[in-house]
Short mmCIF file of C-alpha atoms in Angstrom, two decimals:
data_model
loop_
_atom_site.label_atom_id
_atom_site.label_comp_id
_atom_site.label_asym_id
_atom_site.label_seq_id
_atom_site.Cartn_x
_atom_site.Cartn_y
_atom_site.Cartn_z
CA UNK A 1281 -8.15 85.80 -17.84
CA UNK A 1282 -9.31 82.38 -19.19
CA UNK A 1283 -8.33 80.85 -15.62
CA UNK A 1284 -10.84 83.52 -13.85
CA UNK A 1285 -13.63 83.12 -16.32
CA UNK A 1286 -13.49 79.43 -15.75
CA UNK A 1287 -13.48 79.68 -12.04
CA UNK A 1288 -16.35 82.25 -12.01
CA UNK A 1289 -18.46 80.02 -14.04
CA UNK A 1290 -17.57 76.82 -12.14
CA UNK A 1291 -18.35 78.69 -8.81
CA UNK A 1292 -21.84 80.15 -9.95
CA UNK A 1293 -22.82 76.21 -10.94
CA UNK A 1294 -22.22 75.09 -7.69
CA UNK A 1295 -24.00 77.89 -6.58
CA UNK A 1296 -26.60 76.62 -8.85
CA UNK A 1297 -26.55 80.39 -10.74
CA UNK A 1298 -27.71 79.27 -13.60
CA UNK A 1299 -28.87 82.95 -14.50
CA UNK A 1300 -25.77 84.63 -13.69
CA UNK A 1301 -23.99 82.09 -16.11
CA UNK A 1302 -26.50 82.93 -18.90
CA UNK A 1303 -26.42 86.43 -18.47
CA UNK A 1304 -22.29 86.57 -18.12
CA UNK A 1305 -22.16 84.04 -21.35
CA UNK A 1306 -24.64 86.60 -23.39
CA UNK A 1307 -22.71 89.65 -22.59
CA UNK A 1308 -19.11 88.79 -22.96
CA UNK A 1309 -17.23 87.03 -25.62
CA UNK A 1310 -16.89 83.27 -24.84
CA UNK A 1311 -14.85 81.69 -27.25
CA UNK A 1312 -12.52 78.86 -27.42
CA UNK A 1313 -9.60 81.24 -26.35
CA UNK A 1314 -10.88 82.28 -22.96
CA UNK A 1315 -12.43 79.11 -21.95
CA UNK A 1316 -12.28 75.34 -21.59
CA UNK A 1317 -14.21 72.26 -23.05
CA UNK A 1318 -15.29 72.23 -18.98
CA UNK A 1319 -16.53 75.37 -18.95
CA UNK A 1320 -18.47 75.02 -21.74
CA UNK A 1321 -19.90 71.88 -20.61
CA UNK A 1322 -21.33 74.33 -17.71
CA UNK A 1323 -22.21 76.87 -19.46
CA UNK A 1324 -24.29 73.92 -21.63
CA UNK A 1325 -25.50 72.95 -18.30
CA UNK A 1326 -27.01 75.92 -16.85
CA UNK A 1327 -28.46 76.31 -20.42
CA UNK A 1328 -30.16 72.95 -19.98
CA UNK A 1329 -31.57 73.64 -16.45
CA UNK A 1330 -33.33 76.95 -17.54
CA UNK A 1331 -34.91 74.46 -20.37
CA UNK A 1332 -33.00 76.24 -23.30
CA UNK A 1333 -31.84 73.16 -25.21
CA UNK A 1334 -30.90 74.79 -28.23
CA UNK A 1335 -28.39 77.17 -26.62
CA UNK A 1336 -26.90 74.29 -24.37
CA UNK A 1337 -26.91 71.99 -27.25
CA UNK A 1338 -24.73 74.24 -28.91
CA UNK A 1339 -22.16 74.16 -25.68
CA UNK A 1340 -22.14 70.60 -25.54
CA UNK A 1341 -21.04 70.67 -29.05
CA UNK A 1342 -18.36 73.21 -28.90
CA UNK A 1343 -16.84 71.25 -25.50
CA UNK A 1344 -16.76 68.27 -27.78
CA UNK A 1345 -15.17 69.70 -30.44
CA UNK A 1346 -12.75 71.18 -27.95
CA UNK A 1347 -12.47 67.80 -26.56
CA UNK A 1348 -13.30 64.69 -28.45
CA UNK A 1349 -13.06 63.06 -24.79
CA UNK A 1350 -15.57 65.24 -23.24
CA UNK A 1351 -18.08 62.74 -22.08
CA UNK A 1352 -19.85 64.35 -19.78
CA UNK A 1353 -20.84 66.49 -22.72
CA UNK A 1354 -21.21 63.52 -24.84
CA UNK A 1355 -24.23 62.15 -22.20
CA UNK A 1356 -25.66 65.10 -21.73
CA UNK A 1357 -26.18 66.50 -25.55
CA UNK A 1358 -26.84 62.83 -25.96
CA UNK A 1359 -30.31 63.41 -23.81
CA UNK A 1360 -30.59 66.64 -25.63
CA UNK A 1361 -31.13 64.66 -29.31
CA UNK A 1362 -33.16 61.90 -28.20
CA UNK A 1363 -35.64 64.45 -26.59
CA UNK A 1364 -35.62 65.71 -29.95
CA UNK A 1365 -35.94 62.57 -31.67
CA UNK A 1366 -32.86 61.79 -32.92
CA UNK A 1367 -31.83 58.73 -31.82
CA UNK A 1368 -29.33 57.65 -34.47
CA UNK A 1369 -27.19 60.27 -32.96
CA UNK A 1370 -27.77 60.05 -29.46
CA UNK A 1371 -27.30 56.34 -29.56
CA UNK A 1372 -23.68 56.96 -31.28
CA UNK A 1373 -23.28 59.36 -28.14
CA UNK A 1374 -23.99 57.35 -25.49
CA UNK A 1375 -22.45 53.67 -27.05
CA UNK A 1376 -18.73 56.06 -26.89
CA UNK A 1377 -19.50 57.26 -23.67
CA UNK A 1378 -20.40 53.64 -22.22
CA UNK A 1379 -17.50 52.56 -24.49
CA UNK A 1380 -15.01 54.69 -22.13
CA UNK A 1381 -16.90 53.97 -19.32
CA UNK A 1382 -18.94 50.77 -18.59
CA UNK A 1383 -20.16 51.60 -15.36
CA UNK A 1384 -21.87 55.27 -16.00
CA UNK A 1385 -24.67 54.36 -14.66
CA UNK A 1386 -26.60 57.59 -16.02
CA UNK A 1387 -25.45 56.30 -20.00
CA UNK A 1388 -26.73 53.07 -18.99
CA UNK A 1389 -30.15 53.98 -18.31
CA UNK A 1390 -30.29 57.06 -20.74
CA UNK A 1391 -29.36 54.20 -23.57
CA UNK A 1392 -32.27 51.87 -22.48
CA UNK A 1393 -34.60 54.49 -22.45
CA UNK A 1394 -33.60 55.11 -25.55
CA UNK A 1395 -33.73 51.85 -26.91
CA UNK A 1396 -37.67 51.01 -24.82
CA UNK A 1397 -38.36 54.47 -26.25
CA UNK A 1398 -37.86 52.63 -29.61
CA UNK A 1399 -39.59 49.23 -29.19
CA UNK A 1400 -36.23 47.53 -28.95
CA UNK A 1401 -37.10 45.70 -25.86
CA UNK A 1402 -34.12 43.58 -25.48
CA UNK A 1403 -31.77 46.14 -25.84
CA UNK A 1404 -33.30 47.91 -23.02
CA UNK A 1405 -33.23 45.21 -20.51
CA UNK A 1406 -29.60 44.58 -21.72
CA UNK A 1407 -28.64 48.15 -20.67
CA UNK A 1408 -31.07 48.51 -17.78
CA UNK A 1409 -29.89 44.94 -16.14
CA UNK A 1410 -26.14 46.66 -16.52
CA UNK A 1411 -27.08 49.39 -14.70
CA UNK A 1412 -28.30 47.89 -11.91
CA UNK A 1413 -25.24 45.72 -11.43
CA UNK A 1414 -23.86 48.30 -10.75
CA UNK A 1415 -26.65 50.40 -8.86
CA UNK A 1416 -29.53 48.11 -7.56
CA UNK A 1417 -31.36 51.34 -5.48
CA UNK A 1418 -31.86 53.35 -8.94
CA UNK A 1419 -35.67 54.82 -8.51
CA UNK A 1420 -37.95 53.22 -11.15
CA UNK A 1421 -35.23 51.11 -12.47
CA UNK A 1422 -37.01 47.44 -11.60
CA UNK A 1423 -40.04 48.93 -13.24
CA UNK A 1424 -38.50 49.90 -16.48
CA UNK A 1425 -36.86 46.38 -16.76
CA UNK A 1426 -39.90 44.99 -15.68
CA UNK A 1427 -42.05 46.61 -18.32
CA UNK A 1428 -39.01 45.73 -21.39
CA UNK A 1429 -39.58 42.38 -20.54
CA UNK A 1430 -43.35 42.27 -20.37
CA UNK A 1431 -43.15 43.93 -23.74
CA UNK A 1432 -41.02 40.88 -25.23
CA UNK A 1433 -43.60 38.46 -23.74
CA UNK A 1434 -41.51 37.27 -20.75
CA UNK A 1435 -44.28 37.89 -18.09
CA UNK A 1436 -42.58 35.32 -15.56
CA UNK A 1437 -39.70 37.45 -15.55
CA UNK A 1438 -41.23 40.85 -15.76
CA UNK A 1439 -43.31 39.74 -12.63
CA UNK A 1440 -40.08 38.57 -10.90
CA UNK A 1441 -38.91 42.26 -11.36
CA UNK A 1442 -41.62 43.82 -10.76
CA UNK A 1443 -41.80 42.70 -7.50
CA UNK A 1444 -38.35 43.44 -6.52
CA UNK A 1445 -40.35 46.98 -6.33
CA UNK A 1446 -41.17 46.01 -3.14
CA UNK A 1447 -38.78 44.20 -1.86
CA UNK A 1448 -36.44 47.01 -2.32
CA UNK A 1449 -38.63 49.33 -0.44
#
């Protein structure tokens, strides 16, 4: 049974059934017996993409408890708590994540928006200059590290960024 609940759910997020996920997950018992930290990552997911962060905060969490490797979860609830303002945690979050894997470009970004969210410039260029090692076409990307660095007073270099804007396009 827990093989067929996980396949249903996996196909209606590809299908991008976000409501048929919610509405399954509300009317049947989804527990830790029937399902996997995966699944529940999905199920977080469609919860996040009908804008109920609550509900797929609390799936994040229960695929990391399944799962104390769950990263994906790990990002994602991540985003969730620094949307709500708590950084300390979402920081912890994405540092393990980028810990496991240096080259997530998403955690990359998501932690120097994070840390330009919180006037630590320098931090932010850190992360956002190792994300685009890694990916230089990432939308909005120059801008960000272009603005960090105007905000520490290195105006030279935020202009050199800055115009890789257009140079890029």
């Amino acid at each position: 049974m827990a093989q067929i609940i996980n396949n249903l759910i996996a196909t209606w997020y590809e299908e991008q059934s976000f409501e048929e996920i919610v509405n399954f997950v509300e009317n049947q018992s989804t527990n830790d017996k029937n399902v996997d930290d995966i699944t529940f990552t999905i199920i977080a997911a469609a919860y996040a993409n009908l804008g109920r962060s609550d509900c797929a905060q609390k799936y994040y969490e229960l695929a990391i408890q399944m799962n104390v490797n769950a990263f994906e979860a790990k990002n994602n609830l991540a985003v969730i708590l620094m949307e709500k303002g708590d950084t300390e945690q979402a920081e912890k979050l994405f540092l393990e994540v980028i810990e496991f894997n240096p080259k997530r470009v998403d955690s990359l970004v998501n932690t120097g928006n994070l840390y330009y969210n919180s006037q630590s410039y320098s931090k932010a260029e850190k992360y956002y200059s190792q994300a685009l090692k890694i990916d230089h076409k990432i939308q909005n990307l120059l801008y960000q590290l272009g603005m960090s660095k105007a905000a520490q007073g290195h105006f030279e270099d935020a202009i050199k960024s800055l115009q890789e804007i257009y140079r890029e396009e």
